[in-house]
Amino acid sequence: MDKEQLFQAAAQSIVDADESRAMHLLEESKREGFDLLEVLMDGFGAGNEVLGERFDKGVISLPELIYAAEVMKNITAKILEVLDEDQRERIVSDRGTIVLATVAGDVHDIGKGIVASTLRTAGFKVVDLGCEVKVETILDAAEKYDADIIGTSALLTSTLPEQKKLEKLLVERGEKERFITMVGGAPCTTRWARKIGADGYSENALDAVRVALELIERRKSRQEDSHEQTD
């Protein structure tokens, strides 16, 4: 099996939630001497992206999503165990640090889990706080981990105010400019993000990666322009 064939098979193992197949392909990658970081990003990671797309379109069921997400989590952990320190550093901190949480009052965690996994595969360091997290706890974690982005998920209309509450708390603490904020979840929209003062909205896992990269690049550009004006 050549590299491209192995990548395709690895992606399909995630889509099929076939952990036995995924682990077999990992062992084959080792025997063939393939770059395991590349296998994770372009092989298994590609399957994770397909998984996110299918879930967002309603093609796969919730149980299928749960099983597949667990396979992706386990294969990622297995690969990270054997990567050297430099490679691990490349995969967890190339892009920036993101703190993710489902807001207080909301127990939905699966969709956020897919977003977290996809962001990690894209090179972000992700701190996933889980579900039913108070805004104070979210902000404290962002400060602790010196996050670039705070991402919150609200799957219930009744919990949307928690996202607004976070924006208000950032202003009260004088940290609105320190952190980029992103929102997501079924009742969220771009309009809602603008209304509460969030920096971005993502509709699905792939969109979350795109928006996160854009927002970080935009902030870097502003910082560079500011430095040039100061000089």
mmCIF file of C-alpha atoms in Angstrom:
data_model
loop_
_atom_site.group_PDB
_atom_site.id
_atom_site.type_symbol
_atom_site.label_atom_id
_atom_site.label_comp_id
_atom_site.label_asym_id
_atom_site.label_seq_id
_atom_site.Cartn_x
_atom_site.Cartn_y
_atom_site.Cartn_z
ATOM 1 C CA MET A 1 0.000 0.000 0.000
ATOM 2 C CA ASP A 2 1.494 3.328 -1.041
ATOM 3 C CA LYS A 3 1.180 6.494 1.007
ATOM 4 C CA GLU A 4 -1.892 7.890 -0.756
ATOM 5 C CA GLN A 5 -3.710 4.578 -0.477
ATOM 6 C CA LEU A 6 -2.881 4.407 3.205
ATOM 7 C CA PHE A 7 -4.151 7.970 3.730
ATOM 8 C CA GLN A 8 -7.433 7.086 2.040
ATOM 9 C CA ALA A 9 -7.783 3.917 4.104
ATOM 10 C CA ALA A 10 -6.995 5.816 7.311
ATOM 11 C CA ALA A 11 -9.630 8.419 6.515
ATOM 12 C CA GLN A 12 -12.183 5.723 5.786
ATOM 13 C CA SER A 13 -11.446 3.957 9.070
ATOM 14 C CA ILE A 14 -12.510 7.099 10.930
ATOM 15 C CA VAL A 15 -15.624 7.522 8.828
ATOM 16 C CA ASP A 16 -16.499 3.855 9.480
ATOM 17 C CA ALA A 17 -15.661 4.140 13.194
ATOM 18 C CA ASP A 18 -13.450 1.072 12.731
ATOM 19 C CA GLU A 19 -10.878 1.317 15.501
ATOM 20 C CA SER A 20 -9.366 -2.087 14.764
ATOM 21 C CA ARG A 21 -8.731 -1.043 11.163
ATOM 22 C CA ALA A 22 -7.349 2.330 12.267
ATOM 23 C CA MET A 23 -4.867 0.724 14.653
ATOM 24 C CA HIS A 24 -3.817 -1.774 11.978
ATOM 25 C CA LEU A 25 -3.137 1.095 9.573
ATOM 26 C CA LEU A 26 -1.117 2.860 12.245
ATOM 27 C CA GLU A 27 1.070 -0.214 12.649
ATOM 28 C CA GLU A 28 1.476 -0.448 8.875
ATOM 29 C CA SER A 29 2.486 3.225 8.793
ATOM 30 C CA LYS A 30 5.222 2.481 11.325
ATOM 31 C CA ARG A 31 6.495 -0.508 9.333
ATOM 32 C CA GLU A 32 6.585 1.492 6.112
ATOM 33 C CA GLY A 33 8.376 4.374 7.797
ATOM 34 C CA PHE A 34 5.727 6.969 6.991
ATOM 35 C CA ASP A 35 5.710 10.296 8.833
ATOM 36 C CA LEU A 36 3.141 9.611 11.571
ATOM 37 C CA LEU A 37 2.333 13.286 11.963
ATOM 38 C CA GLU A 38 1.502 13.402 8.268
ATOM 39 C CA VAL A 39 -0.571 10.231 8.608
ATOM 40 C CA LEU A 40 -2.526 11.818 11.451
ATOM 41 C CA MET A 41 -3.099 15.134 9.713
ATOM 42 C CA ASP A 42 -3.700 14.033 6.121
ATOM 43 C CA GLY A 43 -5.018 10.521 6.719
ATOM 44 C CA PHE A 44 -7.057 10.127 9.881
ATOM 45 C CA GLY A 45 -7.633 13.872 10.062
ATOM 46 C CA ALA A 46 -9.170 13.914 6.599
ATOM 47 C CA GLY A 47 -11.646 11.279 7.749
ATOM 48 C CA ASN A 48 -12.461 13.394 10.764
ATOM 49 C CA GLU A 49 -13.317 16.302 8.463
ATOM 50 C CA VAL A 50 -15.622 14.090 6.402
ATOM 51 C CA LEU A 51 -17.230 12.925 9.613
ATOM 52 C CA GLY A 52 -17.931 16.487 10.680
ATOM 53 C CA GLU A 53 -19.435 17.337 7.299
ATOM 54 C CA ARG A 54 -21.714 14.294 7.322
ATOM 55 C CA PHE A 55 -22.923 14.980 10.831
ATOM 56 C CA ASP A 56 -23.676 18.622 10.028
ATOM 57 C CA LYS A 57 -25.666 17.512 6.963
ATOM 58 C CA GLY A 58 -27.569 14.885 8.919
ATOM 59 C CA VAL A 59 -26.094 12.012 6.914
ATOM 60 C CA ILE A 60 -24.897 10.098 9.979
ATOM 61 C CA SER A 61 -26.683 9.455 13.251
ATOM 62 C CA LEU A 62 -25.640 10.526 16.731
ATOM 63 C CA PRO A 63 -24.465 7.015 17.747
ATOM 64 C CA GLU A 64 -22.311 6.833 14.600
ATOM 65 C CA LEU A 65 -20.837 10.214 15.454
ATOM 66 C CA ILE A 66 -20.057 9.170 19.012
ATOM 67 C CA TYR A 67 -18.304 5.957 17.959
ATOM 68 C CA ALA A 68 -16.287 7.677 15.248
ATOM 69 C CA ALA A 69 -15.270 10.558 17.507
ATOM 70 C CA GLU A 70 -13.995 8.045 20.060
ATOM 71 C CA VAL A 71 -11.938 6.265 17.390
ATOM 72 C CA MET A 72 -10.385 9.576 16.305
ATOM 73 C CA LYS A 73 -9.613 10.443 19.912
ATOM 74 C CA ASN A 74 -7.943 7.078 20.547
ATOM 75 C CA ILE A 75 -5.888 7.009 17.350
ATOM 76 C CA THR A 76 -4.695 10.577 17.994
ATOM 77 C CA ALA A 77 -3.602 9.642 21.522
ATOM 78 C CA LYS A 78 -1.820 6.549 20.206
ATOM 79 C CA ILE A 79 0.104 8.528 17.605
ATOM 80 C CA LEU A 80 1.028 11.266 20.066
ATOM 81 C CA GLU A 81 2.546 8.581 22.307
ATOM 82 C CA VAL A 82 5.115 7.646 19.679
ATOM 83 C CA LEU A 83 5.887 11.044 18.194
ATOM 84 C CA ASP A 84 9.036 12.724 19.363
ATOM 85 C CA GLU A 85 8.858 15.935 21.391
ATOM 86 C CA ASP A 86 9.355 18.231 18.403
ATOM 87 C CA GLN A 87 6.571 16.529 16.453
ATOM 88 C CA ARG A 88 4.180 16.684 19.396
ATOM 89 C CA GLU A 89 4.925 20.363 19.745
ATOM 90 C CA ARG A 90 4.144 20.886 16.060
ATOM 91 C CA ILE A 91 0.718 19.329 16.312
ATOM 92 C CA VAL A 92 -0.431 20.952 19.537
ATOM 93 C CA SER A 93 0.810 24.516 19.238
ATOM 94 C CA ASP A 94 1.485 25.571 15.655
ATOM 95 C CA ARG A 95 -1.669 27.619 15.239
ATOM 96 C CA GLY A 96 -2.513 28.893 18.702
ATOM 97 C CA THR A 97 -4.445 27.926 21.809
ATOM 98 C CA ILE A 98 -8.220 27.639 21.960
ATOM 99 C CA VAL A 99 -10.354 27.143 25.060
ATOM 100 C CA LEU A 100 -13.658 25.418 24.216
ATOM 101 C CA ALA A 101 -16.742 24.876 26.353
ATOM 102 C CA THR A 102 -20.456 24.247 26.164
ATOM 103 C CA VAL A 103 -22.066 26.933 28.296
ATOM 104 C CA ALA A 104 -23.812 26.511 31.639
ATOM 105 C CA GLY A 105 -27.221 24.874 31.446
ATOM 106 C CA ASP A 106 -26.378 22.935 28.282
ATOM 107 C CA VAL A 107 -25.322 19.278 28.399
ATOM 108 C CA HIS A 108 -24.688 18.839 24.648
ATOM 109 C CA ASP A 109 -21.061 17.883 24.143
ATOM 110 C CA ILE A 110 -20.722 15.736 21.011
ATOM 111 C CA GLY A 111 -20.675 18.465 18.372
ATOM 112 C CA LYS A 112 -18.136 20.444 20.373
ATOM 113 C CA GLY A 113 -16.047 17.298 20.658
ATOM 114 C CA ILE A 114 -15.905 17.008 16.876
ATOM 115 C CA VAL A 115 -14.915 20.682 16.628
ATOM 116 C CA ALA A 116 -12.176 20.154 19.223
ATOM 117 C CA SER A 117 -10.801 17.125 17.397
ATOM 118 C CA THR A 118 -10.835 18.923 14.046
ATOM 119 C CA LEU A 119 -9.084 21.980 15.491
ATOM 120 C CA ARG A 120 -6.396 19.763 17.015
ATOM 121 C CA THR A 121 -5.857 18.046 13.693
ATOM 122 C CA ALA A 122 -5.485 21.481 12.086
ATOM 123 C CA GLY A 123 -2.654 22.295 14.492
ATOM 124 C CA PHE A 124 -4.343 24.139 17.342
ATOM 125 C CA LYS A 125 -3.773 23.398 21.016
ATOM 126 C CA VAL A 126 -7.278 22.824 22.367
ATOM 127 C CA VAL A 127 -8.333 22.978 26.011
ATOM 128 C CA ASP A 128 -11.783 21.363 26.122
ATOM 129 C CA LEU A 129 -13.595 22.240 29.352
ATOM 130 C CA GLY A 130 -16.600 20.030 28.636
ATOM 131 C CA CYS A 131 -20.238 20.997 29.058
ATOM 132 C CA GLU A 132 -22.298 23.066 31.521
ATOM 133 C CA VAL A 133 -19.379 25.425 32.150
ATOM 134 C CA LYS A 134 -19.912 28.801 33.823
ATOM 135 C CA VAL A 135 -18.560 31.852 32.006
ATOM 136 C CA GLU A 136 -16.317 32.704 34.955
ATOM 137 C CA THR A 137 -14.711 29.267 34.712
ATOM 138 C CA ILE A 138 -14.267 29.664 30.965
ATOM 139 C CA LEU A 139 -12.541 33.006 31.313
ATOM 140 C CA ASP A 140 -10.366 31.786 34.189
ATOM 141 C CA ALA A 141 -9.199 28.899 31.981
ATOM 142 C CA ALA A 142 -8.472 31.258 29.094
ATOM 143 C CA GLU A 143 -6.299 33.335 31.400
ATOM 144 C CA LYS A 144 -4.579 30.255 32.851
ATOM 145 C CA TYR A 145 -3.680 28.805 29.445
ATOM 146 C CA ASP A 146 -3.026 32.203 27.815
ATOM 147 C CA ALA A 147 -5.540 31.326 25.106
ATOM 148 C CA ASP A 148 -5.745 33.059 21.762
ATOM 149 C CA ILE A 149 -9.391 32.133 21.265
ATOM 150 C CA ILE A 150 -12.357 31.359 23.508
ATOM 151 C CA GLY A 151 -14.979 29.241 21.760
ATOM 152 C CA THR A 152 -18.393 28.616 23.314
ATOM 153 C CA SER A 153 -21.155 26.285 22.187
ATOM 154 C CA ALA A 154 -24.857 26.725 22.952
ATOM 155 C CA LEU A 155 -27.207 24.084 21.566
ATOM 156 C CA LEU A 156 -30.286 25.397 23.357
ATOM 157 C CA THR A 157 -31.931 28.757 22.702
ATOM 158 C CA SER A 158 -32.334 29.140 26.458
ATOM 159 C CA THR A 159 -28.558 29.031 26.952
ATOM 160 C CA LEU A 160 -27.657 31.633 24.325
ATOM 161 C CA PRO A 161 -27.592 34.389 26.974
ATOM 162 C CA GLU A 162 -24.543 32.679 28.489
ATOM 163 C CA GLN A 163 -22.532 33.591 25.394
ATOM 164 C CA LYS A 164 -23.631 37.192 25.783
ATOM 165 C CA LYS A 165 -22.739 37.019 29.470
ATOM 166 C CA LEU A 166 -19.183 36.008 28.559
ATOM 167 C CA GLU A 167 -18.775 39.027 26.293
ATOM 168 C CA LYS A 168 -20.007 41.268 29.105
ATOM 169 C CA LEU A 169 -17.593 39.682 31.588
ATOM 170 C CA LEU A 170 -14.679 40.220 29.205
ATOM 171 C CA VAL A 171 -15.515 43.919 29.047
ATOM 172 C CA GLU A 172 -15.905 44.153 32.827
ATOM 173 C CA ARG A 173 -12.500 42.547 33.365
ATOM 174 C CA GLY A 174 -10.902 44.728 30.715
ATOM 175 C CA GLU A 175 -9.902 41.717 28.649
ATOM 176 C CA LYS A 176 -12.075 42.100 25.573
ATOM 177 C CA GLU A 177 -9.029 42.888 23.439
ATOM 178 C CA ARG A 178 -6.948 40.083 24.915
ATOM 179 C CA PHE A 179 -9.054 37.168 23.655
ATOM 180 C CA ILE A 180 -10.722 36.384 20.339
ATOM 181 C CA THR A 181 -14.205 34.959 20.884
ATOM 182 C CA MET A 182 -16.094 32.492 18.708
ATOM 183 C CA VAL A 183 -19.614 31.132 19.125
ATOM 184 C CA GLY A 184 -21.401 28.118 17.696
ATOM 185 C CA GLY A 185 -24.379 25.847 18.182
ATOM 186 C CA ALA A 186 -27.718 25.196 16.503
ATOM 187 C CA PRO A 187 -29.462 28.467 17.494
ATOM 188 C CA CYS A 188 -26.386 30.630 16.835
ATOM 189 C CA THR A 189 -26.000 32.795 13.733
ATOM 190 C CA THR A 190 -23.589 35.364 12.382
ATOM 191 C CA ARG A 191 -26.118 37.989 13.364
ATOM 192 C CA TRP A 192 -26.148 36.709 16.951
ATOM 193 C CA ALA A 193 -22.358 36.844 17.115
ATOM 194 C CA ARG A 194 -22.359 40.452 15.950
ATOM 195 C CA LYS A 195 -25.158 41.396 18.316
ATOM 196 C CA ILE A 196 -23.332 40.204 21.428
ATOM 197 C CA GLY A 197 -19.895 41.392 20.312
ATOM 198 C CA ALA A 198 -18.287 38.022 19.529
ATOM 199 C CA ASP A 199 -15.522 38.055 16.927
ATOM 200 C CA GLY A 200 -16.706 35.078 14.895
ATOM 201 C CA TYR A 201 -19.310 32.401 14.302
ATOM 202 C CA SER A 202 -18.785 28.927 12.862
ATOM 203 C CA GLU A 203 -21.473 26.666 11.466
ATOM 204 C CA ASN A 204 -19.553 23.392 11.674
ATOM 205 C CA ALA A 205 -16.185 21.850 12.524
ATOM 206 C CA LEU A 206 -14.491 22.716 9.237
ATOM 207 C CA ASP A 207 -15.850 26.243 9.359
ATOM 208 C CA ALA A 208 -14.468 26.564 12.898
ATOM 209 C CA VAL A 209 -10.948 25.914 11.603
ATOM 210 C CA ARG A 210 -11.354 28.430 8.771
ATOM 211 C CA VAL A 211 -12.780 31.135 11.019
ATOM 212 C CA ALA A 212 -10.190 30.550 13.755
ATOM 213 C CA LEU A 213 -7.318 30.883 11.274
ATOM 214 C CA GLU A 214 -8.817 34.027 9.764
ATOM 215 C CA LEU A 215 -9.355 35.674 13.144
ATOM 216 C CA ILE A 216 -5.842 34.913 14.356
ATOM 217 C CA GLU A 217 -4.303 36.218 11.124
ATOM 218 C CA ARG A 218 -6.445 39.343 11.361
ATOM 219 C CA ARG A 219 -5.234 39.989 14.898
ATOM 220 C CA LYS A 220 -1.612 39.446 13.887
ATOM 221 C CA SER A 221 -2.028 41.967 11.070
ATOM 222 C CA ARG A 222 -3.509 44.536 13.467
ATOM 223 C CA GLN A 223 -0.655 44.000 15.904
ATOM 224 C CA GLU A 224 1.946 44.387 13.154
ATOM 225 C CA ASP A 225 0.272 47.588 11.910
ATOM 226 C CA SER A 226 0.212 48.910 15.471
ATOM 227 C CA HIS A 227 3.930 48.195 15.927
ATOM 228 C CA GLU A 228 4.768 49.914 12.652
ATOM 229 C CA GLN A 229 2.823 53.013 13.665
ATOM 230 C CA THR A 230 4.560 53.055 17.054
ATOM 231 C CA ASP A 231 7.979 52.784 15.409
#
